[in-house]
mmCIF file of C-alpha atoms in Angstrom:
data_model
loop_
_atom_site.group_PDB
_atom_site.id
_atom_site.type_symbol
_atom_site.label_atom_id
_atom_site.label_comp_id
_atom_site.label_asym_id
_atom_site.label_seq_id
_atom_site.Cartn_x
_atom_site.Cartn_y
_atom_site.Cartn_z
ATOM 1 C CA MET A 1 -124.975 -43.587 9.711
ATOM 2 C CA LEU A 2 -122.074 -46.324 8.336
ATOM 3 C CA PRO A 3 -123.035 -46.048 4.802
ATOM 4 C CA ASP A 4 -123.434 -42.497 4.338
ATOM 5 C CA TRP A 5 -119.298 -42.201 5.468
ATOM 6 C CA VAL A 6 -118.739 -44.916 2.799
ATOM 7 C CA GLU A 7 -120.890 -42.449 0.451
ATOM 8 C CA ARG A 8 -118.451 -39.449 1.633
ATOM 9 C CA GLN A 9 -115.581 -41.387 0.865
ATOM 10 C CA ARG A 10 -116.639 -42.460 -2.747
ATOM 11 C CA GLU A 11 -117.888 -38.863 -3.559
ATOM 12 C CA LYS A 12 -114.498 -38.110 -3.605
ATOM 13 C CA ASN A 13 -112.891 -40.023 -7.391
ATOM 14 C CA LYS A 14 -116.066 -40.156 -8.886
ATOM 15 C CA PHE A 15 -115.901 -41.580 -11.982
ATOM 16 C CA TYR A 16 -118.642 -43.772 -14.776
ATOM 17 C CA TYR A 17 -118.923 -46.289 -17.356
ATOM 18 C CA TYR A 18 -121.343 -46.312 -20.525
ATOM 19 C CA HIS A 19 -123.339 -48.649 -22.003
ATOM 20 C CA ARG A 20 -121.318 -50.013 -25.881
ATOM 21 C CA HIS A 21 -123.197 -48.928 -29.327
ATOM 22 C CA PHE A 22 -122.457 -51.772 -31.826
ATOM 23 C CA ARG A 23 -123.153 -49.949 -35.535
ATOM 24 C CA ARG A 24 -125.975 -52.221 -37.377
ATOM 25 C CA VAL A 25 -124.217 -53.916 -40.001
ATOM 26 C CA PRO A 26 -125.698 -56.320 -43.219
ATOM 27 C CA ASP A 27 -127.582 -59.091 -42.129
ATOM 28 C CA LEU A 28 -126.056 -62.350 -43.826
ATOM 29 C CA THR A 29 -128.992 -62.518 -46.396
ATOM 30 C CA ASP A 30 -127.132 -58.881 -47.471
ATOM 31 C CA CYS A 31 -124.208 -60.661 -47.469
ATOM 32 C CA THR A 32 -122.601 -61.616 -51.701
ATOM 33 C CA LEU A 33 -121.597 -64.954 -51.782
ATOM 34 C CA GLY A 34 -117.890 -65.171 -50.797
ATOM 35 C CA ASP A 35 -117.857 -62.014 -49.251
ATOM 36 C CA PHE A 36 -115.887 -63.526 -45.923
ATOM 37 C CA LEU A 37 -115.452 -60.473 -43.513
ATOM 38 C CA CYS A 38 -118.996 -59.756 -44.385
ATOM 39 C CA TYR A 39 -119.986 -62.877 -42.991
ATOM 40 C CA TYR A 40 -117.569 -62.561 -39.945
ATOM 41 C CA GLU A 41 -119.300 -58.968 -39.221
ATOM 42 C CA ALA A 42 -122.355 -60.836 -40.212
ATOM 43 C CA GLU A 43 -121.939 -63.546 -37.408
ATOM 44 C CA MET A 44 -120.855 -61.100 -34.498
ATOM 45 C CA GLN A 45 -123.882 -59.070 -34.920
ATOM 46 C CA TRP A 46 -125.965 -62.573 -34.316
ATOM 47 C CA ARG A 47 -124.043 -63.117 -32.053
ATOM 48 C CA ARG A 48 -124.720 -59.803 -29.813
ATOM 49 C CA ASP A 49 -128.425 -60.188 -30.677
ATOM 50 C CA TYR A 50 -128.342 -63.617 -29.500
ATOM 51 C CA LYS A 51 -126.465 -62.177 -26.274
ATOM 52 C CA VAL A 52 -129.365 -59.669 -25.838
ATOM 53 C CA ASP A 53 -132.296 -61.871 -26.329
ATOM 54 C CA GLN A 54 -130.928 -63.841 -23.832
ATOM 55 C CA GLU A 55 -130.759 -60.897 -21.343
ATOM 56 C CA ILE A 56 -134.668 -60.113 -23.004
ATOM 57 C CA ILE A 57 -135.633 -63.514 -21.583
ATOM 58 C CA LYS A 58 -134.041 -62.835 -18.423
ATOM 59 C CA ILE A 59 -135.693 -60.329 -17.486
ATOM 60 C CA LEU A 60 -139.271 -61.505 -18.254
ATOM 61 C CA GLN A 61 -138.135 -64.158 -15.560
ATOM 62 C CA GLU A 62 -137.003 -62.125 -12.966
ATOM 63 C CA ARG A 63 -140.912 -59.922 -13.150
ATOM 64 C CA LEU A 64 -142.355 -63.021 -12.434
ATOM 65 C CA ARG A 65 -140.657 -64.112 -9.601
ATOM 66 C CA ALA A 66 -141.149 -60.545 -8.282
ATOM 67 C CA CYS A 67 -144.606 -60.584 -8.711
ATOM 68 C CA GLN A 68 -144.823 -64.430 -7.902
ATOM 69 C CA GLN A 69 -142.971 -63.137 -4.396
ATOM 70 C CA ARG A 70 -144.916 -60.248 -3.953
ATOM 71 C CA GLU A 71 -148.575 -61.602 -4.629
ATOM 72 C CA GLY A 72 -148.091 -65.142 -2.148
ATOM 73 C CA HIS A 73 -150.562 -66.897 -2.795
ATOM 74 C CA SER A 74 -152.853 -64.829 -4.692
ATOM 75 C CA TYR A 75 -150.302 -65.019 -7.766
ATOM 76 C CA VAL A 76 -152.281 -67.527 -10.527
ATOM 77 C CA GLN A 77 -155.249 -64.288 -11.027
ATOM 78 C CA ASN A 78 -152.878 -61.185 -10.446
ATOM 79 C CA CYS A 79 -149.572 -62.132 -11.815
ATOM 80 C CA ALA A 80 -151.581 -62.711 -15.644
ATOM 81 C CA LYS A 81 -150.068 -60.458 -17.315
ATOM 82 C CA GLU A 82 -146.302 -60.710 -15.843
ATOM 83 C CA LEU A 83 -146.908 -64.670 -17.087
ATOM 84 C CA GLU A 84 -148.011 -63.963 -20.837
ATOM 85 C CA GLN A 85 -145.863 -61.578 -21.540
ATOM 86 C CA PHE A 86 -143.543 -64.068 -20.253
ATOM 87 C CA LYS A 87 -144.787 -66.967 -22.104
ATOM 88 C CA GLN A 88 -144.876 -64.968 -25.239
ATOM 89 C CA GLY A 89 -141.170 -63.695 -24.833
ATOM 90 C CA ALA A 90 -139.912 -67.577 -24.069
ATOM 91 C CA LYS A 91 -142.451 -69.535 -27.546
ATOM 92 C CA GLY A 92 -140.877 -66.369 -29.600
ATOM 93 C CA TYR A 93 -136.883 -67.615 -27.955
ATOM 94 C CA GLN A 94 -137.852 -70.806 -28.437
ATOM 95 C CA SER A 95 -139.270 -70.740 -32.275
ATOM 96 C CA ARG A 96 -135.622 -68.771 -33.254
ATOM 97 C CA TYR A 97 -133.074 -70.249 -31.215
ATOM 98 C CA GLY A 98 -134.262 -72.908 -29.693
ATOM 99 C CA ASP A 99 -133.105 -76.702 -30.412
ATOM 100 C CA LEU A 100 -129.888 -74.895 -31.944
ATOM 101 C CA GLY A 101 -127.122 -76.296 -29.320
ATOM 102 C CA ALA A 102 -124.058 -75.286 -27.970
ATOM 103 C CA TYR A 103 -122.329 -74.238 -30.855
ATOM 104 C CA ALA A 104 -125.410 -72.339 -32.733
ATOM 105 C CA SER A 105 -124.300 -69.699 -36.042
ATOM 106 C CA GLY A 106 -126.005 -67.160 -37.802
ATOM 107 C CA ARG A 107 -126.016 -70.196 -40.716
ATOM 108 C CA LYS A 108 -127.832 -72.111 -38.545
ATOM 109 C CA CYS A 109 -129.880 -69.823 -36.503
ATOM 110 C CA LEU A 110 -130.857 -68.328 -41.337
ATOM 111 C CA MET A 111 -131.753 -72.551 -41.824
ATOM 112 C CA LYS A 112 -133.807 -72.742 -38.656
ATOM 113 C CA GLN A 113 -136.120 -70.036 -40.565
ATOM 114 C CA LYS A 114 -136.295 -71.310 -43.496
ATOM 115 C CA HIS A 115 -137.446 -74.372 -42.717
ATOM 116 C CA ARG A 116 -140.034 -72.736 -40.670
ATOM 117 C CA MET A 117 -141.384 -70.565 -43.407
ATOM 118 C CA ILE A 118 -141.264 -73.589 -45.435
ATOM 119 C CA GLU A 119 -143.297 -75.217 -42.907
ATOM 120 C CA GLU A 120 -145.876 -72.528 -42.507
ATOM 121 C CA ARG A 121 -146.259 -71.709 -46.518
ATOM 122 C CA GLU A 122 -147.375 -75.878 -46.649
ATOM 123 C CA ARG A 123 -149.634 -75.649 -43.649
ATOM 124 C CA GLU A 124 -150.869 -72.432 -45.595
ATOM 125 C CA GLN A 125 -151.319 -74.806 -48.448
ATOM 126 C CA ALA A 126 -152.878 -77.522 -46.786
ATOM 127 C CA ALA A 127 -155.145 -74.857 -45.036
ATOM 128 C CA SER A 128 -156.373 -73.506 -48.265
ATOM 129 C CA GLU A 129 -157.159 -77.059 -50.249
ATOM 130 C CA ALA A 130 -158.794 -78.347 -47.158
ATOM 131 C CA MET B 1 -120.871 -91.206 39.778
ATOM 132 C CA ALA B 2 -118.583 -92.099 42.671
ATOM 133 C CA PRO B 3 -115.922 -88.971 43.567
ATOM 134 C CA ALA B 4 -112.485 -89.414 42.267
ATOM 135 C CA ASP B 5 -110.666 -91.794 45.171
ATOM 136 C CA PHE B 6 -106.712 -92.102 44.742
ATOM 137 C CA ARG B 7 -106.869 -95.006 47.233
ATOM 138 C CA PRO B 8 -107.128 -98.234 44.224
ATOM 139 C CA CYS B 9 -109.898 -101.052 44.800
ATOM 140 C CA ASP B 10 -110.826 -99.525 48.299
ATOM 141 C CA HIS B 11 -114.043 -100.659 48.099
ATOM 142 C CA TRP B 12 -113.324 -104.210 48.574
ATOM 143 C CA SER B 13 -112.279 -103.335 52.064
ATOM 144 C CA HIS B 14 -115.608 -102.996 52.827
ATOM 145 C CA ARG B 15 -116.311 -106.433 51.751
ATOM 146 C CA GLY B 16 -113.945 -107.851 53.764
ATOM 147 C CA VAL B 17 -111.748 -108.970 51.172
ATOM 148 C CA SER B 18 -108.045 -107.318 51.935
ATOM 149 C CA LYS B 19 -106.147 -106.561 48.566
ATOM 150 C CA MET B 20 -103.970 -109.603 49.059
ATOM 151 C CA VAL B 21 -106.148 -111.424 48.505
ATOM 152 C CA VAL B 22 -106.548 -109.413 44.786
ATOM 153 C CA LEU B 23 -102.680 -109.514 43.897
ATOM 154 C CA SER B 24 -102.751 -113.839 45.083
ATOM 155 C CA VAL B 25 -105.195 -113.430 42.322
ATOM 156 C CA LEU B 26 -103.396 -111.678 39.661
ATOM 157 C CA ARG B 27 -100.376 -114.155 40.747
ATOM 158 C CA ALA B 28 -102.368 -116.787 40.626
ATOM 159 C CA ALA B 29 -103.681 -115.603 36.921
ATOM 160 C CA ALA B 30 -100.061 -115.197 35.600
ATOM 161 C CA ALA B 31 -98.245 -118.567 37.031
ATOM 162 C CA LEU B 32 -101.381 -120.291 34.830
ATOM 163 C CA VAL B 33 -99.982 -118.146 32.230
ATOM 164 C CA ALA B 34 -97.062 -118.790 32.502
ATOM 165 C CA ARG B 35 -97.311 -123.020 32.688
ATOM 166 C CA ARG B 36 -100.029 -123.422 29.714
ATOM 167 C CA PRO B 37 -98.361 -126.179 27.535
ATOM 168 C CA SER B 38 -96.994 -124.474 25.221
ATOM 169 C CA HIS B 39 -97.627 -125.580 21.459
ATOM 170 C CA LYS B 40 -95.995 -127.463 19.482
ATOM 171 C CA LEU B 41 -96.970 -125.369 16.006
ATOM 172 C CA GLN B 42 -96.836 -122.673 17.821
ATOM 173 C CA HIS B 43 -93.569 -122.818 18.666
ATOM 174 C CA LEU B 44 -92.438 -123.885 15.642
ATOM 175 C CA ALA B 45 -93.742 -120.591 14.489
ATOM 176 C CA GLY B 46 -91.829 -119.210 16.430
ATOM 177 C CA ASN B 47 -94.291 -116.570 17.443
ATOM 178 C CA SER B 48 -95.496 -115.896 20.838
ATOM 179 C CA LEU B 49 -98.209 -113.596 20.255
ATOM 180 C CA LEU B 50 -99.647 -116.601 19.173
ATOM 181 C CA LYS B 51 -100.063 -117.713 22.759
ATOM 182 C CA ALA B 52 -103.689 -118.082 23.848
ATOM 183 C CA PHE B 53 -104.381 -115.432 26.035
ATOM 184 C CA PRO B 54 -106.388 -115.792 29.279
ATOM 185 C CA ALA B 55 -110.151 -115.419 28.689
ATOM 186 C CA ALA B 56 -110.358 -111.579 30.126
ATOM 187 C CA SER B 57 -113.336 -112.891 31.952
ATOM 188 C CA LYS B 58 -110.891 -114.859 33.943
ATOM 189 C CA VAL B 59 -108.260 -112.021 34.775
ATOM 190 C CA ALA B 60 -109.168 -109.837 37.742
ATOM 191 C CA VAL B 61 -107.886 -106.609 36.597
ATOM 192 C CA ARG B 62 -107.849 -102.824 38.109
ATOM 193 C CA HIS B 63 -108.411 -99.721 36.740
ATOM 194 C CA GLY B 64 -107.405 -96.553 38.572
ATOM 195 C CA SER B 65 -109.217 -94.552 36.927
ATOM 196 C CA HIS B 66 -112.710 -97.041 37.612
ATOM 197 C CA GLY B 67 -113.447 -98.303 34.510
ATOM 198 C CA LYS B 68 -112.358 -94.848 32.144
ATOM 199 C CA GLN B 69 -110.197 -95.849 29.074
ATOM 200 C CA ILE B 70 -107.307 -93.010 30.018
ATOM 201 C CA PHE B 71 -104.970 -94.296 27.943
ATOM 202 C CA VAL B 72 -107.237 -94.769 25.105
ATOM 203 C CA VAL B 73 -105.406 -96.373 21.728
ATOM 204 C CA LYS B 74 -105.676 -94.902 18.425
ATOM 205 C CA SER B 75 -104.480 -93.679 15.200
ATOM 206 C CA SER B 76 -101.572 -90.449 14.997
ATOM 207 C CA GLN B 77 -103.957 -87.481 14.082
ATOM 208 C CA TYR B 78 -100.304 -85.089 14.650
ATOM 209 C CA TYR B 79 -100.391 -85.799 10.204
ATOM 210 C CA ASP B 80 -103.434 -84.712 9.526
ATOM 211 C CA THR B 81 -103.309 -81.262 11.825
ATOM 212 C CA ARG B 82 -100.319 -80.126 10.895
ATOM 213 C CA PHE B 83 -101.419 -80.858 7.264
ATOM 214 C CA LEU B 84 -104.780 -78.871 7.290
ATOM 215 C CA ARG B 85 -102.832 -76.049 9.908
ATOM 216 C CA LEU B 86 -100.404 -75.571 7.130
ATOM 217 C CA LEU B 87 -103.096 -76.033 4.043
ATOM 218 C CA THR B 88 -105.351 -72.898 6.131
ATOM 219 C CA PHE B 89 -101.642 -70.888 6.648
ATOM 220 C CA TYR B 90 -100.731 -70.951 3.201
ATOM 221 C CA THR B 91 -103.926 -69.911 2.134
ATOM 222 C CA LEU B 92 -104.730 -67.057 4.090
ATOM 223 C CA LEU B 93 -100.902 -65.495 3.750
ATOM 224 C CA THR B 94 -102.572 -64.317 0.375
ATOM 225 C CA GLY B 95 -105.601 -64.781 1.395
ATOM 226 C CA ILE B 96 -106.048 -62.349 3.953
ATOM 227 C CA PRO B 97 -104.305 -59.537 1.728
ATOM 228 C CA VAL B 98 -105.936 -59.974 -0.930
ATOM 229 C CA ALA B 99 -109.222 -60.031 1.027
ATOM 230 C CA VAL B 100 -107.604 -56.502 2.910
ATOM 231 C CA PHE B 101 -107.114 -54.839 -0.598
ATOM 232 C CA VAL B 102 -110.444 -55.501 -2.296
ATOM 233 C CA THR B 103 -112.720 -54.937 0.835
ATOM 234 C CA PHE B 104 -110.857 -51.162 0.515
ATOM 235 C CA VAL B 105 -110.925 -51.323 -2.973
ATOM 236 C CA ASN B 106 -114.466 -51.185 -2.414
ATOM 237 C CA ILE B 107 -115.227 -48.743 -0.123
ATOM 238 C CA PHE B 108 -113.011 -46.063 -0.395
ATOM 239 C CA ILE B 109 -112.831 -46.274 -4.519
ATOM 240 C CA GLY B 110 -116.449 -47.483 -5.303
ATOM 241 C CA GLU B 111 -118.480 -48.318 -7.946
ATOM 242 C CA ALA B 112 -119.014 -46.082 -11.319
ATOM 243 C CA GLU B 113 -121.748 -45.074 -12.496
ATOM 244 C CA LEU B 114 -123.938 -45.800 -14.780
ATOM 245 C CA ALA B 115 -123.796 -42.329 -17.534
ATOM 246 C CA GLU B 116 -125.305 -41.205 -21.416
ATOM 247 C CA ILE B 117 -122.092 -40.952 -23.578
ATOM 248 C CA PRO B 118 -121.552 -37.238 -23.924
ATOM 249 C CA GLU B 119 -121.725 -35.762 -27.593
ATOM 250 C CA ASP B 120 -117.858 -36.294 -29.679
ATOM 251 C CA TYR B 121 -116.556 -37.911 -27.110
ATOM 252 C CA VAL B 122 -115.781 -41.847 -27.238
ATOM 253 C CA PRO B 123 -114.834 -43.066 -24.486
ATOM 254 C CA GLU B 124 -111.854 -45.659 -23.882
ATOM 255 C CA HIS B 125 -111.795 -49.272 -23.816
ATOM 256 C CA TRP B 126 -112.166 -49.456 -20.004
ATOM 257 C CA GLU B 127 -114.574 -46.471 -19.831
ATOM 258 C CA TYR B 128 -117.195 -50.007 -20.150
ATOM 259 C CA HIS B 129 -116.885 -52.036 -17.582
ATOM 260 C CA LYS B 130 -118.067 -50.931 -13.654
ATOM 261 C CA HIS B 131 -115.734 -52.219 -10.946
ATOM 262 C CA PRO B 132 -112.522 -50.313 -10.470
ATOM 263 C CA ILE B 133 -110.279 -53.756 -10.509
ATOM 264 C CA THR B 134 -112.400 -55.411 -13.865
ATOM 265 C CA ARG B 135 -111.788 -51.154 -15.319
ATOM 266 C CA TRP B 136 -107.833 -51.617 -13.942
ATOM 267 C CA ILE B 137 -107.469 -55.228 -15.612
ATOM 268 C CA ALA B 138 -109.471 -54.246 -19.061
ATOM 269 C CA ARG B 139 -106.987 -50.864 -18.901
ATOM 270 C CA TYR B 140 -103.425 -52.397 -18.133
ATOM 271 C CA LEU B 141 -103.405 -55.745 -18.728
ATOM 272 C CA TYR B 142 -105.881 -56.584 -21.073
ATOM 273 C CA ASP B 143 -106.229 -55.651 -25.193
ATOM 274 C CA PRO B 144 -109.211 -53.721 -26.614
ATOM 275 C CA PRO B 145 -111.776 -56.051 -27.940
ATOM 276 C CA GLU B 146 -111.540 -53.723 -31.324
ATOM 277 C CA LYS B 147 -108.503 -54.955 -31.748
ATOM 278 C CA GLY B 148 -109.234 -58.853 -31.347
ATOM 279 C CA TYR B 149 -111.881 -58.147 -33.503
ATOM 280 C CA GLU B 150 -109.402 -56.170 -36.319
ATOM 281 C CA LYS B 151 -107.445 -58.666 -36.014
ATOM 282 C CA MET B 152 -109.304 -61.637 -36.947
ATOM 283 C CA MET B 153 -110.646 -59.280 -39.923
ATOM 284 C CA ALA B 154 -107.219 -59.257 -40.841
ATOM 285 C CA LEU B 155 -106.815 -62.708 -40.696
ATOM 286 C CA ILE B 156 -109.625 -63.775 -42.294
ATOM 287 C CA SER B 157 -109.158 -61.232 -45.605
ATOM 288 C CA ILE B 158 -105.535 -62.585 -45.994
ATOM 289 C CA GLU B 159 -107.025 -65.961 -46.234
ATOM 290 C CA GLU B 160 -109.775 -65.065 -48.068
ATOM 291 C CA GLU B 161 -106.810 -63.417 -50.708
ATOM 292 C CA LYS B 162 -105.443 -66.829 -50.748
ATOM 293 C CA ALA B 163 -108.141 -68.876 -51.689
ATOM 294 C CA ASP B 164 -109.052 -66.294 -53.998
ATOM 295 C CA LEU B 165 -105.539 -66.265 -55.889
ATOM 296 C CA ARG B 166 -105.282 -70.330 -55.118
ATOM 297 C CA LEU B 167 -108.822 -71.031 -56.994
ATOM 298 C CA LYS B 168 -107.603 -67.902 -60.009
ATOM 299 C CA GLN B 169 -104.273 -70.094 -60.693
ATOM 300 C CA LEU B 170 -105.966 -73.020 -60.730
ATOM 301 C CA GLU B 171 -108.344 -71.893 -63.168
ATOM 302 C CA VAL B 172 -105.477 -70.556 -65.029
ATOM 303 C CA ARG B 173 -103.433 -73.569 -65.478
ATOM 304 C CA ARG B 174 -106.173 -75.105 -67.511
ATOM 305 C CA LEU B 175 -106.951 -72.279 -69.181
ATOM 306 C CA MET B 176 -102.737 -72.139 -70.573
ATOM 307 C CA ARG B 177 -102.709 -75.540 -71.128
ATOM 308 C CA GLU B 178 -105.806 -76.299 -72.987
ATOM 309 C CA ARG B 179 -105.355 -72.694 -75.469
ATOM 310 C CA GLY B 180 -101.294 -73.543 -75.065
ATOM 311 C CA ASP B 181 -100.666 -69.516 -76.069
ATOM 312 C CA GLY B 182 -99.993 -68.673 -72.438
ATOM 313 C CA ALA B 183 -96.715 -68.619 -69.939
ATOM 314 C CA TRP B 184 -96.652 -72.294 -68.891
ATOM 315 C CA TYR B 185 -97.176 -75.256 -70.535
ATOM 316 C CA GLN B 186 -94.044 -73.809 -73.295
ATOM 317 C CA TYR B 187 -91.477 -77.073 -73.547
ATOM 318 C CA GLU B 188 -88.382 -76.765 -75.800
ATOM 319 C CA THR B 189 -88.445 -78.968 -79.163
ATOM 320 C CA LEU B 190 -85.172 -79.320 -81.530
ATOM 321 C CA ASP B 191 -84.292 -76.438 -84.058
ATOM 322 C CA LYS B 192 -85.567 -76.868 -87.192
ATOM 323 C CA ASN B 193 -82.585 -76.575 -89.379
ATOM 324 C CA LEU B 194 -80.693 -78.913 -87.306
ATOM 325 C CA ILE B 195 -82.714 -81.749 -89.388
ATOM 326 C CA ASP B 196 -81.112 -83.537 -92.111
ATOM 327 C CA ASN B 197 -83.885 -83.279 -95.142
ATOM 328 C CA THR B 198 -81.603 -84.574 -97.593
ATOM 329 C CA HIS B 199 -82.362 -88.262 -97.422
ATOM 330 C CA LYS B 200 -85.697 -87.326 -96.944
ATOM 331 C CA SER B 201 -86.556 -85.735 -101.041
ATOM 332 C CA ASN B 202 -86.390 -88.590 -102.654
ATOM 333 C CA PRO B 203 -88.133 -91.214 -102.315
ATOM 334 C CA ASP B 204 -87.324 -95.566 -101.477
ATOM 335 C CA TYR B 205 -88.748 -96.728 -104.462
#
């Protein structure tokens, strides 16, 4: 009864909220050297993507938590799918944003990616030689 | 627990000892205290509290409250309670109106619903928030985030132009000094018509 009365009160003045749509701007790799405006826009875009990835990880965690709560003691075999999803997501997150720290920036992330690619290339070379 | 008895020390009477004996014991104890030889040192100190009191077990004391401590000696709690009372009062003075206001907003106005952005409609910056109070603050108190973004971009472009011009100035300075055909690094020299060349036409020998 009470929630219905509250709903009727709220029906009188209804309003909506929307999600922001951001346009994609050129990346840090697409900026010419010394174009600081391009750097700034790329940095802002990277920060927004960082936030989005954090929320994705939170959603995966929430799913796993809900699954464990639902299944109770039989979560070990019933939650394998959610666990797999979470593991993949966490591995990707760690490899991309892992140890960047509090002062993370698009440049540092790019440098981390560069080192990852260098290590991968060295591993392939070592694997092809051996 | 014995029932409340308003006749003091009445339990002595069934033992055959009258009140007078108790009083005489007290008087004897008082006389004992008064007649104790006062030590010279304590007199010199001048503090009569330093005199030893008789042991509590030797003095017969009667409690009108049958052993329960009526006058409890402890520190004053007046200031502590006054502080807590005033703290709650001043916190609730604005706390309760704010809580009531927020409750009414939540009940009668309620939060916004999520909707897709309609075609050809650009929402205002406050329409991206859910709670009505956040929307009000974003609308009337805060600047739109686009404004902050554009301000930052303007600052960056100004600084970029400044840095660019400074580097150019250094390069221009270097080239003008090197080539000498520019506007800078021109030094005034003497007019050649003022030079007296007459003594230079004949050698000294």
